[in-house]
XYZ file of C-alpha atoms in Angstrom:
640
model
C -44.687 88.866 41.020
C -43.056 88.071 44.790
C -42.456 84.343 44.950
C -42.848 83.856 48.695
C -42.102 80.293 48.657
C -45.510 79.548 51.396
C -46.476 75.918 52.431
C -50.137 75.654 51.119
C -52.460 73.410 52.289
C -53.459 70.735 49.571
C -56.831 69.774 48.134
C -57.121 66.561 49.831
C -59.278 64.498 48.178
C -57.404 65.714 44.327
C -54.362 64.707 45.856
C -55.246 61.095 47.482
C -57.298 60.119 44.210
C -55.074 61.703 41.556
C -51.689 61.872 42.592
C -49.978 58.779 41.203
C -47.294 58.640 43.709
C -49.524 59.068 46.812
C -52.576 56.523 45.600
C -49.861 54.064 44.814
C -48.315 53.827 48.686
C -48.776 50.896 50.345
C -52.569 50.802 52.298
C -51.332 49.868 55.686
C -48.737 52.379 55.685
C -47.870 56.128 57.134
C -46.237 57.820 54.746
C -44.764 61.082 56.428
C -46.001 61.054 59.937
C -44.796 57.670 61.418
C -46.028 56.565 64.855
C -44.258 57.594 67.636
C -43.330 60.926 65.973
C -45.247 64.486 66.300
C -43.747 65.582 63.385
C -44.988 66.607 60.688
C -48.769 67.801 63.018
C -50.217 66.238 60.301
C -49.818 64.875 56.649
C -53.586 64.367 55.234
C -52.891 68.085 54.327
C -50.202 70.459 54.134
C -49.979 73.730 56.091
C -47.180 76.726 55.877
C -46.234 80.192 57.786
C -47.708 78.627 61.112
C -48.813 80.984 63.596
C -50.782 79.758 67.324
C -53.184 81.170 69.206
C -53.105 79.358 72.742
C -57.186 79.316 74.607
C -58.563 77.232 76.906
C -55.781 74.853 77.195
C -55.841 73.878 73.684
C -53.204 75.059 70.746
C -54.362 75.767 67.769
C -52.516 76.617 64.707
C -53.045 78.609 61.070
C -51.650 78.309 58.247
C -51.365 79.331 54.923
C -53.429 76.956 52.277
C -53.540 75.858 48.919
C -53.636 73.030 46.591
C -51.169 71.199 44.775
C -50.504 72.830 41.320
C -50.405 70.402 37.828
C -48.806 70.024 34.880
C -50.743 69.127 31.269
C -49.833 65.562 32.000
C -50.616 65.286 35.714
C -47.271 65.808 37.226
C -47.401 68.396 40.166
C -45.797 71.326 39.077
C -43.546 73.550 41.412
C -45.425 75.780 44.037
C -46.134 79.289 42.454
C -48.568 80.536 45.411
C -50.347 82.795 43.043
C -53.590 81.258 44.060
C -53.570 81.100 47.498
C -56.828 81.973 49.231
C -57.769 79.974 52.189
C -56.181 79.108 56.005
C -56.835 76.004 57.317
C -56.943 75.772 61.447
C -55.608 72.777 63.566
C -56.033 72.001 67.428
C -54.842 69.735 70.364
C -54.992 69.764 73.412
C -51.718 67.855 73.815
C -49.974 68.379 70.974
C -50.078 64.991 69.328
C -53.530 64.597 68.158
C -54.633 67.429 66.085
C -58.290 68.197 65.610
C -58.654 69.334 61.658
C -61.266 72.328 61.812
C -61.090 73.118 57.758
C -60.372 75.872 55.906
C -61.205 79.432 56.010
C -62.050 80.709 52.770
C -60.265 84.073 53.263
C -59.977 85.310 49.630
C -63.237 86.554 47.961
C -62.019 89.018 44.859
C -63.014 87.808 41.271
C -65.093 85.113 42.601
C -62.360 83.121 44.736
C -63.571 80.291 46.925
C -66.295 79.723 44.331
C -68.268 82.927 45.716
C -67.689 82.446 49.434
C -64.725 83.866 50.137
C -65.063 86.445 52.978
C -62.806 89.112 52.191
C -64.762 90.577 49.336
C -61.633 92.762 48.532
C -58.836 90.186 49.151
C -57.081 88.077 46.157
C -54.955 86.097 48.116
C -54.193 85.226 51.896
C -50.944 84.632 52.484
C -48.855 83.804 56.266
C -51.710 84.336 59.177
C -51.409 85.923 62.584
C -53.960 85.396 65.289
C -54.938 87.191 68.859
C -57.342 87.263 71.144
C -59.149 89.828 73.186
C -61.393 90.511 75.701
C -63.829 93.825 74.335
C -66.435 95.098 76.025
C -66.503 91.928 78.450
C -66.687 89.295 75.648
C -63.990 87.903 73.978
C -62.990 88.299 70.256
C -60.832 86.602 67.971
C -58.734 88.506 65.313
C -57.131 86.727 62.203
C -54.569 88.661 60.160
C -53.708 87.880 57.049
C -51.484 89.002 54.037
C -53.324 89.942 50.631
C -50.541 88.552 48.554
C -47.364 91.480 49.642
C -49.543 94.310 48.865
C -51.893 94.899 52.673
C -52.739 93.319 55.603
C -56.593 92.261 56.284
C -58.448 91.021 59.235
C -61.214 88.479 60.077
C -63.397 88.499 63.576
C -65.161 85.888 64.986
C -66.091 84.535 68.306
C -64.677 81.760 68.774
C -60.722 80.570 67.862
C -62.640 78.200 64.477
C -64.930 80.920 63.292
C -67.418 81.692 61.626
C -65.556 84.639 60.663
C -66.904 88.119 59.275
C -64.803 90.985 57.728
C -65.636 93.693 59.562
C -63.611 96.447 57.679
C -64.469 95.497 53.869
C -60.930 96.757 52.784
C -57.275 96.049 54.027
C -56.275 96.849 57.660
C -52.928 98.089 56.337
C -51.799 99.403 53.056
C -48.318 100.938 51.899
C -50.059 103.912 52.607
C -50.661 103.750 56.116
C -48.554 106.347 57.929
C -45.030 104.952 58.303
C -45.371 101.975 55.584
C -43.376 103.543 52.818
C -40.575 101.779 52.436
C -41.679 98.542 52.746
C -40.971 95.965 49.732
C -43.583 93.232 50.914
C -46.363 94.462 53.392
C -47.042 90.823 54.265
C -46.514 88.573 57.160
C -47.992 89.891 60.370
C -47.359 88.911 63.793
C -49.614 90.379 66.765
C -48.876 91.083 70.663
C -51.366 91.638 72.952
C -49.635 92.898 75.754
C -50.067 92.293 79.469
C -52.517 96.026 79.443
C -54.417 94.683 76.818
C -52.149 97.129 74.440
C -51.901 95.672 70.764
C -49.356 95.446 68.434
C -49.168 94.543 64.655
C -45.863 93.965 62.958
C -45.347 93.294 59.265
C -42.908 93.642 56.318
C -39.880 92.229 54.402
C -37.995 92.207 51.071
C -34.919 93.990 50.179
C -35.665 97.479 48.459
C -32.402 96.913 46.101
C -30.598 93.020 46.451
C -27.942 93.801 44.080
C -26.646 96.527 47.055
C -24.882 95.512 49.890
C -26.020 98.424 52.180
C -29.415 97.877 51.130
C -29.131 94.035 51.833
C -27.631 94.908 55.265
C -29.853 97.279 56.805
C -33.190 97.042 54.178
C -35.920 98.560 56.934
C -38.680 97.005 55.465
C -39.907 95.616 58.746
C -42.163 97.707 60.638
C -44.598 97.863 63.835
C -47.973 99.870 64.334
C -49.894 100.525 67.407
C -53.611 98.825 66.696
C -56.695 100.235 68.219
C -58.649 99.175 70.982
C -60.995 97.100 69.051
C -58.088 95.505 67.241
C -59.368 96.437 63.917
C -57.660 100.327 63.401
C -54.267 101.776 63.812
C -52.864 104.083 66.261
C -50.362 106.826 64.750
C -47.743 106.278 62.176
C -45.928 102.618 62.324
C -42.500 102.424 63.562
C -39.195 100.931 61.370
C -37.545 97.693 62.865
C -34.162 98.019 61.790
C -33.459 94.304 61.641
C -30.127 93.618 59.978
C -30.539 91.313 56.461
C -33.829 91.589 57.110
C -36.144 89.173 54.448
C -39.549 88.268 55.803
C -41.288 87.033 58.575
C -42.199 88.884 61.627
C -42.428 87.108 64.483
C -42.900 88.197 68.379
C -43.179 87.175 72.183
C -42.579 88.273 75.344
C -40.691 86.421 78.372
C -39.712 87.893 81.657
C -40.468 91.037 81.027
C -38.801 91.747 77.489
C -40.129 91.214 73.906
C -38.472 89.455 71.197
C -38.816 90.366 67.791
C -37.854 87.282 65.646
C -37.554 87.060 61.200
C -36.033 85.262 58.415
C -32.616 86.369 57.473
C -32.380 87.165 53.621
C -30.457 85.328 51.361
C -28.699 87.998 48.813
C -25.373 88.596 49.185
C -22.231 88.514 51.398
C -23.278 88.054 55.196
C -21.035 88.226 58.423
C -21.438 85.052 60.647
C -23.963 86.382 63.040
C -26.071 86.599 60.409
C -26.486 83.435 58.652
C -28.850 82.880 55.521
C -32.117 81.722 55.461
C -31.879 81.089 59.539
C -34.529 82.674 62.297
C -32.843 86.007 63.748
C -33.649 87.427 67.081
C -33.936 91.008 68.337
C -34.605 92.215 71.686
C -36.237 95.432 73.493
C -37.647 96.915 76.333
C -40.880 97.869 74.667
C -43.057 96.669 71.758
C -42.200 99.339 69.325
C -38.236 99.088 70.037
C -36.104 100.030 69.498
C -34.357 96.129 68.850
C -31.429 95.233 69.495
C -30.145 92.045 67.633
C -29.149 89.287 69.696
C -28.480 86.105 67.519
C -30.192 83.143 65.726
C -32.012 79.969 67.006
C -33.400 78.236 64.125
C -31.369 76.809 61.448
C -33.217 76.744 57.643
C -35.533 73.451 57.254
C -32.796 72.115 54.593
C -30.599 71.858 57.299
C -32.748 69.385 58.908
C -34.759 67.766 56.322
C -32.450 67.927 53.140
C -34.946 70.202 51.490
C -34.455 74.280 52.006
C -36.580 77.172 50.998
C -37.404 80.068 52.966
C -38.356 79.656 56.976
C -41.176 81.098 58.710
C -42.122 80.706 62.714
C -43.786 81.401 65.691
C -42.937 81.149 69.126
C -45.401 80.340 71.714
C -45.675 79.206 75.337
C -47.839 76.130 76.233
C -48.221 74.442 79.688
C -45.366 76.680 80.732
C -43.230 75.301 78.151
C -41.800 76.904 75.217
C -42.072 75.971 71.575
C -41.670 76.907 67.764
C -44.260 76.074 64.910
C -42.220 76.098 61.559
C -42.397 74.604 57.899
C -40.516 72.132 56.006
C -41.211 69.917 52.842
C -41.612 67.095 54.646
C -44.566 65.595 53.610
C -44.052 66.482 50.248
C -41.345 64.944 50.131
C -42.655 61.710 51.264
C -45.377 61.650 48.983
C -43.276 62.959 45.805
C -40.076 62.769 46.509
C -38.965 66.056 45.970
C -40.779 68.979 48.051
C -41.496 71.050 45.466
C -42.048 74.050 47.743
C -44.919 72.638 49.102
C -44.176 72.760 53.254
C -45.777 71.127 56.307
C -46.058 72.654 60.122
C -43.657 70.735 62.871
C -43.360 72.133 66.304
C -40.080 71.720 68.275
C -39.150 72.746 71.836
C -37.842 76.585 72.827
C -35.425 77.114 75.479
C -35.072 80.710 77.021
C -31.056 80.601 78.674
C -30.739 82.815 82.249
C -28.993 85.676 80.255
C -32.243 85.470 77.686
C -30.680 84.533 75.051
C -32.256 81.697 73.316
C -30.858 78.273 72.558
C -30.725 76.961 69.136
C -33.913 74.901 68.659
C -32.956 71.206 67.111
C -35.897 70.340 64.092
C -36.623 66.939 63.886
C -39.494 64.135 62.937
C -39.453 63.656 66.605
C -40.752 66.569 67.676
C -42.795 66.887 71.164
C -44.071 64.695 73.891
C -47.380 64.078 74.404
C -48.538 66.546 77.422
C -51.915 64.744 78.401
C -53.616 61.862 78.169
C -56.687 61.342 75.550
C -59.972 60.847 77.206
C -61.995 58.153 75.382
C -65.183 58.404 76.967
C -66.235 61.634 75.690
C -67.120 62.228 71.853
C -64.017 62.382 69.830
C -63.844 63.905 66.704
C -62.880 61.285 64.195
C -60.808 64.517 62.487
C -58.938 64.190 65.575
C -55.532 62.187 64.272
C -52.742 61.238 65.553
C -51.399 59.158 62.792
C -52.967 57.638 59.817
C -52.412 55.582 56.321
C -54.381 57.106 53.105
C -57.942 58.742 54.600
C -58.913 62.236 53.924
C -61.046 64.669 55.759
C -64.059 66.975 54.225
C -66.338 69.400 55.932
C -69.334 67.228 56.994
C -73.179 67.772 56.614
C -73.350 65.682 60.351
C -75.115 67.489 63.134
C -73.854 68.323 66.611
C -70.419 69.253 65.711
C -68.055 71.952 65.690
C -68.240 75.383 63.780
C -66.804 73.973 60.437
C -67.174 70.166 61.324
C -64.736 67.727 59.220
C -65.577 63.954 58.692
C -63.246 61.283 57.842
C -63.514 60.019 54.322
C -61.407 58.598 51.578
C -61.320 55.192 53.703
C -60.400 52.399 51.602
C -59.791 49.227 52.978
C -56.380 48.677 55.203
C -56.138 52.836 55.572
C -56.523 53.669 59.156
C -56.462 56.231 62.065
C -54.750 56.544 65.448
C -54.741 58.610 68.485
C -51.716 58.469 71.086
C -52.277 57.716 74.423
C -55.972 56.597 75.199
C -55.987 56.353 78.978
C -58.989 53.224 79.312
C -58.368 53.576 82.871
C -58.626 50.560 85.103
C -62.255 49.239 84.449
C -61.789 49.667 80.748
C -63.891 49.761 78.010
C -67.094 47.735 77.631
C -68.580 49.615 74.479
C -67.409 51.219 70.763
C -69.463 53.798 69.075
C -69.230 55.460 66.139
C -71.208 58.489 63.561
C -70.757 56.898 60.346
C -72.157 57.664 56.895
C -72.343 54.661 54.287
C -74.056 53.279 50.773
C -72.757 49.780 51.507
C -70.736 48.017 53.687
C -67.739 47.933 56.020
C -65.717 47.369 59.563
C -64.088 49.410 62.015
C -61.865 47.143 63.799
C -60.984 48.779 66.995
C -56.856 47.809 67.910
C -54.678 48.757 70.571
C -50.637 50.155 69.853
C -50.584 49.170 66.214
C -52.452 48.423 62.492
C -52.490 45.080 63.722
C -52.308 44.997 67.304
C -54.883 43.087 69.623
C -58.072 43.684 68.261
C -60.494 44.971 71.388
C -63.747 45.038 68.985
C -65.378 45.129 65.298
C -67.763 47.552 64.583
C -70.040 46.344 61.382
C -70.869 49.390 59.269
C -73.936 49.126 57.056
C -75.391 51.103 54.906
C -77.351 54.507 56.602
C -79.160 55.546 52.754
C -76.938 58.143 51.968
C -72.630 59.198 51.875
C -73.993 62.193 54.177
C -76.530 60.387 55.933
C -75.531 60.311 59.803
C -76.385 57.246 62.054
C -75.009 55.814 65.048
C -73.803 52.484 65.354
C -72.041 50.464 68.190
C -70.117 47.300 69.039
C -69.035 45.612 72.354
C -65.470 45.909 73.422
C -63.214 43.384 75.321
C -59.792 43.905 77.318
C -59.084 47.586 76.557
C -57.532 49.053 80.178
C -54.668 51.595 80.438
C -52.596 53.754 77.848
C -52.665 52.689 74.452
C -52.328 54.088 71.193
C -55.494 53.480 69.557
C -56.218 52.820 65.801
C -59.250 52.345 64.282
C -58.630 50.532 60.895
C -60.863 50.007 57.989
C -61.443 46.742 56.270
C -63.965 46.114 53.450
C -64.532 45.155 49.623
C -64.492 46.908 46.812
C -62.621 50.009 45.401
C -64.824 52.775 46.607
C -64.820 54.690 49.672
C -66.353 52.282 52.044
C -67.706 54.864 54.584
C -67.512 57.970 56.003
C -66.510 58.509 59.830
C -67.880 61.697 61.951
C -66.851 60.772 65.200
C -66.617 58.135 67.663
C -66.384 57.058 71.772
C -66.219 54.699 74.151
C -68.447 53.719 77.123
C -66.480 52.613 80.264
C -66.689 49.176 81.567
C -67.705 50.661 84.851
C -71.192 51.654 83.444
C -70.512 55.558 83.223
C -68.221 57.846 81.181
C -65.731 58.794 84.093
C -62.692 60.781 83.282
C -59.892 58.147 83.123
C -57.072 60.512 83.194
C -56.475 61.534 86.760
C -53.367 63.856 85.873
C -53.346 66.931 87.432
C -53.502 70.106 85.559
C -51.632 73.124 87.061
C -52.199 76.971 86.043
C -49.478 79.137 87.148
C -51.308 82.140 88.555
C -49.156 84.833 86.941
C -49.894 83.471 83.426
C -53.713 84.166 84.518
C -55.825 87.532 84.205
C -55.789 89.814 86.841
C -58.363 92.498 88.087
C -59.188 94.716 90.686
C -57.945 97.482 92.399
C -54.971 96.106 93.274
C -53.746 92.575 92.311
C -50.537 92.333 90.951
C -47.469 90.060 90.073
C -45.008 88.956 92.954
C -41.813 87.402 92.941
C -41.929 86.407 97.039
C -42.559 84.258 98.329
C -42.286 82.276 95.380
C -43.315 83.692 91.525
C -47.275 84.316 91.209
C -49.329 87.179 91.981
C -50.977 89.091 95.059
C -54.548 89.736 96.132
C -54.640 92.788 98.437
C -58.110 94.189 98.689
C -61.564 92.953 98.277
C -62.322 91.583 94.684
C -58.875 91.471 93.528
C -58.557 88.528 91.420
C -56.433 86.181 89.276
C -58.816 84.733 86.517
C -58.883 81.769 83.390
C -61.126 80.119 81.305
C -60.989 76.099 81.551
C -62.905 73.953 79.167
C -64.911 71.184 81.406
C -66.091 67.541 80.153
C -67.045 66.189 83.382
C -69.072 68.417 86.474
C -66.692 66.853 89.151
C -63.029 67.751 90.250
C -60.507 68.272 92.877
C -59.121 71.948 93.367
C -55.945 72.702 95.390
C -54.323 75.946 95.743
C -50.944 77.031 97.086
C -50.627 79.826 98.803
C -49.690 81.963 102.094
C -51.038 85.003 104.028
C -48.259 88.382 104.146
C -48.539 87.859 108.133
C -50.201 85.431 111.053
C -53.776 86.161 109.771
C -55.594 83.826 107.759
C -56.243 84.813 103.783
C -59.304 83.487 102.640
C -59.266 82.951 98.890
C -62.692 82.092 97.184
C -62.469 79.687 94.461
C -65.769 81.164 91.906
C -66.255 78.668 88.585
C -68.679 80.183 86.199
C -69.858 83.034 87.958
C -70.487 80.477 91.457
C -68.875 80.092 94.700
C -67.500 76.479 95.077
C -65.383 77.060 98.480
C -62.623 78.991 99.635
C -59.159 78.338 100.451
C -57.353 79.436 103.868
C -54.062 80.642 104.347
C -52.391 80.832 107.825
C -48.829 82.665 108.554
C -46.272 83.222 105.378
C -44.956 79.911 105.234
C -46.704 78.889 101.704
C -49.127 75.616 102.195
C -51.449 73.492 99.565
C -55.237 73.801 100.628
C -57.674 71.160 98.530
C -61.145 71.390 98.003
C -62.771 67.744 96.880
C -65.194 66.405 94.621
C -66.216 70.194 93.918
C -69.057 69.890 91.469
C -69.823 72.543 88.840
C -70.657 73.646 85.350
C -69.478 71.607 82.249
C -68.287 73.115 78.810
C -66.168 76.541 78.948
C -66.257 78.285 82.125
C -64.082 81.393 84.136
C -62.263 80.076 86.711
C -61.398 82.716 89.164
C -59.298 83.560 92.488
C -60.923 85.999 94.206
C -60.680 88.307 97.219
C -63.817 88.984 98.933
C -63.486 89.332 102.734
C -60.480 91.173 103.507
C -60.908 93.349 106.414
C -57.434 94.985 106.209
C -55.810 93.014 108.593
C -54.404 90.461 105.734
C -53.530 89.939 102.278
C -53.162 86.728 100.145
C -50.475 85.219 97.722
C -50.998 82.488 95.381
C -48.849 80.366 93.322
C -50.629 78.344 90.896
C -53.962 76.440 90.910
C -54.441 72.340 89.898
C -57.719 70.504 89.295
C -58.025 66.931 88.943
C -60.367 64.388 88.938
């Protein structure tokens, strides 16, 4: 049996009510996440072989899941990931608060996932991958997964949290796919869709024969396949990545132009300095089937970081035009048991590119990332949605109006808590607390600002709705909350049992209405958007972003809207004296156009531009060019 050493995601409520060393922590307390840091994402659960999709501005993140394993006298044993059969999804849109969306129960051979796993065929799901496409003008989400080392399988759904369908009934890959012999472990997919909407699938690892040094060296088990048009077939006969001490792993991206083909190096053996064990090895190429040529390493094994090893796994990912890594560690196993165990949480670090392309050795810490964006109070917030917190739990929730796969909070005892970094209250501040709760007796949300026991702003008295899934709204009034805070809702009450159970909650501004208090500015660099028409391209002068030349070229996004009302500027020039019109069209509708004069690049704004709320296209479009003219644009902001 391969022992992939995966971090699995943990049964939450068996660990928080039967794990002696977790129910005994101290109520008030965070355990593995502590305020102020990002990392671990998050430490009600655990979550291994990370992978991120981003869409619409938000980054979410699979990862492998599982339970913690026991011993006859209650002790958790070491992780044997022989029963792993569900993913579990997180989101944020600034990558501090993470929105728990569940688990997707993958694995549905010999009745796994008590009869609802999806992959009918599938005894395990091991190390996701994720892409998105657009097909046949709608867009479709693919999740790859490992069936233990033995295939590769894939999920569809519409949206980036499901539901999800099999739509093959059998493995996407097998060892005998065209070009797969060879490989030791067929597991651990990565997937590139490239800039043509071309699509790539690469997989493999293990060492055919780890007692031999030749083999250990050069073991070409790593491999890449061409995948069809609708993401779901193969193209021709996959292609060998000769990646030197080669062990598991696949990762890729692209940047400026070139793609990067990134694994774990193996343990066995001897290995020259370049290659150092257990670390992230980089490869690079001039197209997405190679051939790679290895460059160096930028991610050291988690032991050197956290004091506690096992294998690595990655993925590398641009955000806000930043660059990051997702990886594992034992963390929060750790913390909770003192020894990880092989049980491994997701942390996400920064990713620097050098001018040459080489890439910089990535530090792992507890400190992980800033917060990108402010939170936005005055919209619903799922109560899933944590920052930090002391001894709740999260379950999928029977409440109404939610997300596919809605969690509520539960497990609340009293002194446990929540918290959410960086509520921006804006100026007029907050006049009312709401929250969906769920109770059989009684309870308080107290409602503090920048700590457990900062200034309390309100009390919200939580009695009993009839039922632990009956849903009912309750609010309080809320004094001197303005600005940025951290924000922590923490739970008092009698009694041993789980007071309540929280669905979500919001605030209504002191102002009367539910304005957007953030008033950052959000900028989309144009060449990182979707371009179309006869013939808009990429341009590198006069500055980097892209070029509209005829009628109904465009540059195009999709933007997830709370509030109808924003400010639009757009900079940009004309290629000569004329003026470039540029139409700004949000949903399919016209709201103004920007005008360019001469080649000297200038900001246009369009104000208080009202329009359609929830997901929308945003596009930059060419529609009265008369020859004489063409446009360049460099990014686009909105703000409110």
């Amino acid at each position: 049996m391969i022992r992939k050493p995966l971090v699995l995601l943990l049964s939450c409520l068996l660990i928080f009510v039967t794990l002696p060393v977790e129910s005994s922590h101290a109520a008030n307390a965070a355990v593995a996440k502590l305020p102020g840091n990002s990392n671990p994402l998050i430490d009600h659960k655990l979550g291994a072989d990370p992978y991120v999709l981003v869409h619409n501005n938000r980054v979410y993140v699979y990862m492998t899941g599982d339970a913690y394993l026991y011993n006859s006298d209650g002790s958790v044993k070491e992780n044997q990931y022989s029963t792993i059969g569900k993913i579990n999804v997180i989101s944020s849109a600034d990558m501090v608060n993470w929105t728990d969306h569940g688990s997707i129960p993958v694995a549905g051979a010999n009745n796994a996932n008590n009869g609802q796993g999806i992959a009918k065929w599938a005894t395990q799901s091991w190390a996701p991958a994720m892409a998105k496409k657009t097909i046949a003008g709608k867009e479709k989400f693919f999740l790859y997964f490992a069936n233990s080392g033995g295939g590769i399988g894939v999920l569809t759904a519409d949206s980036p949290i499901g539901p999800w369908s099999d739509p093959l009934g059998r493995a996407l890959l097998t060892h005998g796919t065209p070009g797969m012999s060879g490989v030791t472990w067929l597991f651990d997919p990565a997937v590139l869709v490239d800039d043509d909407g071309s699509a790539y699938l690469y997989a493999g690892g293990g060492i055919p024969n780890d007692t031999n040094a030749a083999s250990i060296a050069n073991p070409k088990t790593a491999r890449v396949i061409r995948l069809g048009a609708d993401m779901t077939s193969v193209v021709g006969s996959a292609v060998t990545i000769d990646s030197p001490y080669m062990f598991e792993d696949s990762g890729i991206h692209k940047y400026n132009g070139k793609y990067y083909y990134s694994y774990c190096i193996n343990f066995a053996g001897t290995h020259p300095t370049a290659y150092p064990k257990g670390e992230i090895g980089y490869m690079v190429s001039d197209s997405p089937m190679g051939p790679f040529t290895y460059k160096g390493h930028f991610l050291k094994n988690p032991g050197t970081f956290f004091g506690v090893g096992g294998n690595n796994h990655h993925a590398v990912f641009q955000f806000n035009n930043a660059w990051y890594v997702a990886y594992h560690a034992q963390t929060v196993s750790k913390a909770f048991l003192g020894d990880g165990k092989g049980y491994r949480s997701t942390h996400i670090n920064k990713l620097t590119h050098n001018a040459d392309g080489s890439i910089q050795e990535v530090q792992g810490n507890m400190t992980g990332v800033s917060q990108t964006s402010n939170l936005n109070p005055y919209v619903r917030v799922e109560a899933e949605t944590i920052g930090w917190q002391a001894g709740i739990n999260t379950e999928p929730s029977q409440a109404s109006g939610g997300p596919v796969a809605n969690q509520n909070v539960t497990n609340i005892h009293n002194g446990d808590w929540i918290a959410v970094g960086n509520v921006d209250f804006g100026s007029a501040g907050a006049s009312k607390f709401k929250a969906n709760v769920a109770s059989t007796g009684n309870g308080n949300i107290e409602v503090r600002l920048d700590s457990p026991t900062g200034p309390l702003v309100g009390t919200l008295n939580v009695s009993s709705t009839g039922g632990s899934q009956t849903w009912r709204e309750m609010e309080t009034n809320v004094t001197n909350a303005t600005g940025v805070h951290r924000l922590y809702l923490v739970f008092t009450g009698s009694g041993n049992g789980n007071l309540f159970k929280l669905d979500y909650w919001q605030f209504t501004s002191g102002s009367g209405g539910n304005p957007n208090p953030n008033p950052s500015v959000t900028r989309i660099e144009t060449e990182n958007m979707t371009l179309g028409g006869q013939y808009a391209g990429v341009v590198s002068s006069p500055f980097n972003g892209v070029a509209l030349y005829g009628n109904n070229d465009y540059a195009a996004y999709n933007q997830y809207y709370a509030f109808p009302t924003h400010n639009f500027s757009v900079r940009g020039a004309s290629n000569n004296n004329n003026t470039a019109r540029v139409d700004l069209v949000i949903g399919g509708v016209t709201a103004g156009s920007f005008y360019f004069t001469g080649t000297q690049p200038t900001v246009q704004t369009l104000s208080n531009i009202t329009h359609a709320t929830g997901d929308q296209e945003v596009k930059l479009v060419v529609t009265t060019d008369n020859s004489t003219w063409d446009a360049y644009i460099d990014y686009l902001e909105h703000s409110q």
